[in-house]
Amino acid sequence: MLFDSHCHLDAPEFDRDRDAVVARARAAGVRWQLVPGTHREEWPALRETCAADAGLHAAYGLHPTFLAHHRAEDLDALADWVARERPVAIGECGLDHYLEDLDRDAQQRYFEGQLELARESGLPLIVHARRAVEAVIQAIRRVGRVRGVVHSYAGSEEQARQLQRLDFLIGIGGPVTYARARRMHRVVATVPLEQLLLETDAPDQPDCAHRGERNEPARLVAVCEAVARLRGAAPEAIAAATTRNAARLFGVATEGA
Ligand SMILES: [Zn+2]
């Protein structure tokens, strides 16, 4: 049984056939999904999407690439929403230094606001760190006493060690299936198993066999198999360990499912 730790199931790409997508995931052994939020206007619909299936867990946050949607008061709105809804995590939040038209100071303010909210609420964070792993590590250090996952991890082995000391896991998805992803392969082969989560990031980041297509959570199986190959382990062992890691991080019961 697999846990997709990052899946944008509420995205418009799934409006046509969301129930069928979830059914295919269940049939493939993907029993749980964490669905992170991206901007304030979306939170109510995200709540509805996750209420439809016991395996779906919502997180709420202000995503850096949705910067144009965010207003300063959205951080207070997020604190109120989180206190009322009691989600399993805060996010998606973080920094994107790849897209050049996103104001970095503004991104930093929203990210640090959400780090502080995580510290106060005790909830884990789901962090986006595109070309920004170093800046994310510094921000986590500055705020302190938080935990979470850096999703779609593309940093170095040393940064993975630093993140582990800071109580952060790393999320591995479709990019690990590409032959050219050598640095990622080294990271996946060497990090402690306790630090790994699997994710699809659907509808984005498909595995190499589905390049250019809409990704979906059933394809988490291919990610699990690639990670297992890299670690010389059985896919069942990787599935069990990463599900346990997700259950522990998000405080979700997966035993007896
Ligand atoms: Zn995401």
Short mmCIF file of C-alpha atoms and ligand atoms in Angstrom, two decimals:
data_model
loop_
_atom_site.label_atom_id
_atom_site.label_comp_id
_atom_site.label_asym_id
_atom_site.label_seq_id
_atom_site.Cartn_x
_atom_site.Cartn_y
_atom_site.Cartn_z
CA MET A 1 0.00 0.00 0.00
CA LEU A 2 1.38 3.34 -1.10
CA PHE A 3 1.00 6.90 0.19
CA ASP A 4 1.21 9.67 -2.43
CA SER A 5 2.64 12.45 -0.28
CA HIS A 6 2.07 15.19 -2.88
CA CYS A 7 -0.74 15.17 -5.39
CA HIS A 8 -2.75 18.17 -6.69
CA LEU A 9 -5.94 16.18 -7.07
CA ASP A 10 -8.03 19.37 -6.85
CA ALA A 11 -6.37 20.79 -10.01
CA PRO A 12 -8.70 21.62 -12.93
CA GLU A 13 -6.93 18.91 -14.98
CA PHE A 14 -8.92 16.38 -12.90
CA ASP A 15 -12.35 18.08 -13.06
CA ARG A 16 -13.54 15.71 -15.78
CA ASP A 17 -12.72 12.39 -14.14
CA ARG A 18 -11.55 12.90 -10.54
CA ASP A 19 -13.49 9.89 -9.16
CA ALA A 20 -12.03 7.60 -11.82
CA VAL A 21 -8.51 8.89 -11.06
CA VAL A 22 -8.95 8.07 -7.37
CA ALA A 23 -10.41 4.65 -8.25
CA ARG A 24 -7.41 3.86 -10.47
CA ALA A 25 -5.06 4.92 -7.67
CA ARG A 26 -6.82 2.60 -5.19
CA ALA A 27 -6.74 -0.27 -7.71
CA ALA A 28 -2.97 0.27 -8.11
CA GLY A 29 -2.44 0.10 -4.33
CA VAL A 30 -2.15 3.88 -3.75
CA ARG A 31 -4.34 4.05 -0.68
CA TRP A 32 -3.67 7.62 0.56
CA GLN A 33 -2.96 11.03 -0.92
CA LEU A 34 -1.84 14.28 0.61
CA VAL A 35 -3.41 17.13 -1.40
CA PRO A 36 -1.62 20.45 -0.77
CA GLY A 37 -3.29 23.82 -1.27
CA THR A 38 -1.90 26.62 -3.37
CA HIS A 39 -3.92 29.82 -2.79
CA ARG A 40 -6.71 31.13 -0.57
CA GLU A 41 -9.62 31.07 -3.06
CA GLU A 42 -9.00 27.37 -3.63
CA TRP A 43 -9.13 26.16 0.00
CA PRO A 44 -12.94 25.59 0.25
CA ALA A 45 -13.03 23.48 -2.94
CA LEU A 46 -9.96 21.55 -1.76
CA ARG A 47 -11.79 20.78 1.49
CA GLU A 48 -14.76 19.42 -0.52
CA THR A 49 -12.49 17.29 -2.74
CA CYS A 50 -10.82 15.67 0.27
CA ALA A 51 -14.11 15.14 2.12
CA ALA A 52 -15.19 12.79 -0.69
CA ASP A 53 -12.73 9.97 0.19
CA ALA A 54 -11.25 8.81 3.51
CA GLY A 55 -7.82 8.34 1.87
CA LEU A 56 -7.53 12.01 0.88
CA HIS A 57 -5.88 14.44 3.30
CA ALA A 58 -5.80 18.19 2.75
CA ALA A 59 -3.05 20.66 3.58
CA TYR A 60 -3.56 24.41 3.22
CA GLY A 61 -1.03 26.97 2.16
CA LEU A 62 0.15 29.81 -0.06
CA HIS A 63 2.31 28.44 -2.91
CA PRO A 64 5.16 30.66 -4.17
CA THR A 65 4.25 30.31 -7.86
CA PHE A 66 0.73 31.62 -7.05
CA LEU A 67 2.27 34.85 -5.72
CA ALA A 68 0.00 37.04 -7.90
CA HIS A 69 -3.05 35.60 -6.06
CA HIS A 70 -1.76 36.26 -2.53
CA ARG A 71 -2.56 39.30 -0.38
CA ALA A 72 -0.79 40.20 2.88
CA GLU A 73 -3.97 39.38 4.87
CA ASP A 74 -4.01 35.81 3.46
CA LEU A 75 -1.46 34.78 6.12
CA ASP A 76 -3.94 35.72 8.87
CA ALA A 77 -6.71 34.01 6.90
CA LEU A 78 -4.54 30.88 6.71
CA ALA A 79 -3.98 30.89 10.48
CA ASP A 80 -7.78 31.14 11.06
CA TRP A 81 -8.53 28.47 8.44
CA VAL A 82 -5.94 26.06 9.90
CA ALA A 83 -7.24 26.59 13.46
CA ARG A 84 -10.77 25.78 12.27
CA GLU A 85 -10.09 22.96 9.80
CA ARG A 86 -7.19 21.26 11.63
CA PRO A 87 -5.48 19.90 8.48
CA VAL A 88 -2.63 17.36 8.61
CA ALA A 89 -0.07 19.88 7.32
CA ILE A 90 0.61 23.45 6.21
CA GLY A 91 1.52 23.94 2.55
CA GLU A 92 2.31 24.06 -0.12
CA CYS A 93 4.68 26.88 0.69
CA GLY A 94 8.31 27.63 -0.08
CA LEU A 95 10.57 29.42 -2.55
CA ASP A 96 10.87 29.29 -6.33
CA HIS A 97 14.10 30.81 -7.67
CA TYR A 98 13.64 29.21 -11.08
CA LEU A 99 10.80 31.42 -12.33
CA GLU A 100 12.36 34.84 -12.68
CA ASP A 101 9.23 37.01 -12.60
CA LEU A 102 8.39 36.04 -8.99
CA ASP A 103 9.43 38.71 -6.47
CA ARG A 104 11.85 36.95 -4.10
CA ASP A 105 11.28 39.27 -1.13
CA ALA A 106 7.53 38.70 -1.33
CA GLN A 107 8.03 34.91 -1.61
CA GLN A 108 10.28 35.02 1.44
CA ARG A 109 7.67 36.90 3.50
CA TYR A 110 4.92 34.40 2.73
CA PHE A 111 7.25 31.45 3.34
CA GLU A 112 8.47 32.75 6.70
CA GLY A 113 4.89 33.55 7.73
CA GLN A 114 3.96 29.92 7.08
CA LEU A 115 7.07 28.62 8.86
CA GLU A 116 6.00 30.61 11.92
CA LEU A 117 2.45 29.30 11.66
CA ALA A 118 3.83 25.73 11.52
CA ARG A 119 5.95 26.34 14.59
CA GLU A 120 2.98 27.76 16.53
CA SER A 121 0.52 25.07 15.43
CA GLY A 122 2.95 22.13 15.61
CA LEU A 123 1.90 21.04 12.11
CA PRO A 124 4.42 19.76 9.52
CA LEU A 125 5.22 21.80 6.39
CA ILE A 126 5.07 20.83 2.73
CA VAL A 127 7.82 22.84 1.07
CA HIS A 128 8.45 23.69 -2.59
CA ALA A 129 12.16 24.46 -3.18
CA ARG A 130 12.83 24.90 -6.89
CA ARG A 131 16.44 26.05 -7.40
CA ALA A 132 16.15 27.24 -3.79
CA VAL A 133 17.15 24.38 -1.48
CA GLU A 134 19.91 26.43 0.18
CA ALA A 135 17.58 29.40 0.79
CA VAL A 136 14.91 27.06 2.17
CA ILE A 137 17.42 25.48 4.59
CA GLN A 138 18.46 28.94 5.82
CA ALA A 139 14.85 30.00 6.37
CA ILE A 140 14.07 26.78 8.28
CA ARG A 141 17.15 27.38 10.47
CA ARG A 142 16.16 30.98 11.14
CA VAL A 143 12.65 30.11 12.31
CA GLY A 144 13.58 26.79 13.99
CA ARG A 145 11.51 24.11 15.72
CA VAL A 146 9.57 23.08 12.62
CA ARG A 147 9.40 19.81 10.68
CA GLY A 148 8.12 18.70 7.31
CA VAL A 149 9.08 17.58 3.81
CA VAL A 150 10.92 19.24 0.94
CA HIS A 151 8.88 17.90 -1.96
CA SER A 152 10.27 17.07 -5.42
CA TYR A 153 13.72 17.12 -3.86
CA ALA A 154 16.53 18.05 -6.26
CA GLY A 155 19.29 19.07 -3.85
CA SER A 156 22.61 17.45 -2.97
CA GLU A 157 23.47 14.61 -0.58
CA GLU A 158 24.94 17.14 1.86
CA GLN A 159 21.77 19.27 1.78
CA ALA A 160 19.71 16.12 2.39
CA ARG A 161 21.82 15.46 5.51
CA GLN A 162 21.31 19.04 6.69
CA LEU A 163 17.56 18.68 6.15
CA GLN A 164 17.51 15.45 8.13
CA ARG A 165 19.16 17.17 11.08
CA LEU A 166 16.44 19.85 10.80
CA ASP A 167 13.72 17.14 10.96
CA PHE A 168 12.81 17.35 7.25
CA LEU A 169 12.09 14.47 4.93
CA ILE A 170 12.56 14.58 1.14
CA GLY A 171 9.86 13.77 -1.42
CA ILE A 172 10.84 11.77 -4.51
CA GLY A 173 8.66 11.63 -7.65
CA GLY A 174 8.64 11.04 -11.40
CA PRO A 175 12.02 12.73 -12.14
CA VAL A 176 13.76 9.78 -10.40
CA THR A 177 12.70 7.53 -13.31
CA TYR A 178 14.81 9.50 -15.82
CA ALA A 179 18.21 7.97 -16.66
CA ARG A 180 19.91 11.39 -16.72
CA ALA A 181 18.96 12.23 -13.10
CA ARG A 182 22.28 10.92 -11.76
CA ARG A 183 22.67 13.21 -8.77
CA MET A 184 19.11 12.40 -7.66
CA HIS A 185 19.87 8.69 -8.06
CA ARG A 186 22.85 9.03 -5.70
CA VAL A 187 20.75 10.90 -3.14
CA VAL A 188 17.94 8.31 -3.29
CA ALA A 189 20.41 5.43 -2.97
CA THR A 190 22.16 6.88 0.10
CA VAL A 191 19.69 8.78 2.32
CA PRO A 192 18.31 6.93 5.35
CA LEU A 193 15.08 5.14 4.47
CA GLU A 194 13.37 7.03 7.33
CA GLN A 195 13.87 10.28 5.39
CA LEU A 196 12.09 9.25 2.17
CA LEU A 197 8.57 9.99 0.97
CA LEU A 198 7.13 9.07 -2.43
CA GLU A 199 5.01 11.49 -4.47
CA THR A 200 3.57 12.00 -7.94
CA ASP A 201 2.99 15.79 -7.90
CA ALA A 202 0.14 14.91 -10.29
CA PRO A 203 -0.96 16.33 -12.70
CA ASP A 204 2.70 17.42 -13.13
CA GLN A 205 6.03 15.54 -13.25
CA PRO A 206 5.08 12.24 -14.98
CA ASP A 207 7.53 9.35 -15.00
CA CYS A 208 9.67 8.80 -18.11
CA ALA A 209 7.20 6.32 -19.64
CA HIS A 210 4.47 9.01 -19.65
CA ARG A 211 6.48 12.06 -20.64
CA GLY A 212 4.27 15.01 -21.67
CA GLU A 213 1.07 13.38 -20.38
CA ARG A 214 -1.13 14.32 -17.44
CA ASN A 215 0.31 12.53 -14.42
CA GLU A 216 -1.94 10.73 -11.93
CA PRO A 217 -1.53 9.12 -8.50
CA ALA A 218 -1.76 5.51 -9.78
CA ARG A 219 1.67 6.11 -11.35
CA LEU A 220 3.24 6.25 -7.88
CA VAL A 221 3.94 2.56 -8.45
CA ALA A 222 6.60 3.45 -11.07
CA VAL A 223 8.28 5.86 -8.63
CA CYS A 224 8.32 3.18 -5.93
CA GLU A 225 9.87 0.66 -8.34
CA ALA A 226 12.59 3.12 -9.42
CA VAL A 227 13.48 3.92 -5.79
CA ALA A 228 13.56 0.21 -4.95
CA ARG A 229 15.93 -0.51 -7.87
CA LEU A 230 18.28 2.30 -6.83
CA ARG A 231 18.41 1.02 -3.25
CA GLY A 232 18.61 -2.66 -4.17
CA ALA A 233 15.46 -3.28 -2.13
CA ALA A 234 12.10 -4.91 -2.76
CA PRO A 235 9.33 -2.48 -3.88
CA GLU A 236 7.13 -3.85 -1.05
CA ALA A 237 9.75 -2.81 1.50
CA ILE A 238 10.01 0.70 0.03
CA ALA A 239 6.21 0.98 -0.06
CA ALA A 240 5.88 -0.09 3.58
CA ALA A 241 8.65 2.21 4.82
CA THR A 242 7.54 5.32 2.93
CA THR A 243 3.91 4.79 3.96
CA ARG A 244 5.07 4.54 7.58
CA ASN A 245 7.13 7.73 7.14
CA ALA A 246 4.14 9.62 5.71
CA ALA A 247 1.83 8.33 8.45
CA ARG A 248 4.29 9.48 11.11
CA LEU A 249 4.89 12.92 9.56
CA PHE A 250 1.22 13.73 8.92
CA GLY A 251 -0.22 11.93 11.95
CA VAL A 252 -2.47 9.80 9.73
CA ALA A 253 -3.43 6.24 10.74
CA THR A 254 -2.47 3.71 8.06
CA GLU A 255 -2.28 0.52 10.15
CA GLY A 256 -5.00 -2.02 9.50
CA ALA A 257 -6.00 -0.40 6.20
ZN ZN B 1 2.94 20.88 -5.57
#
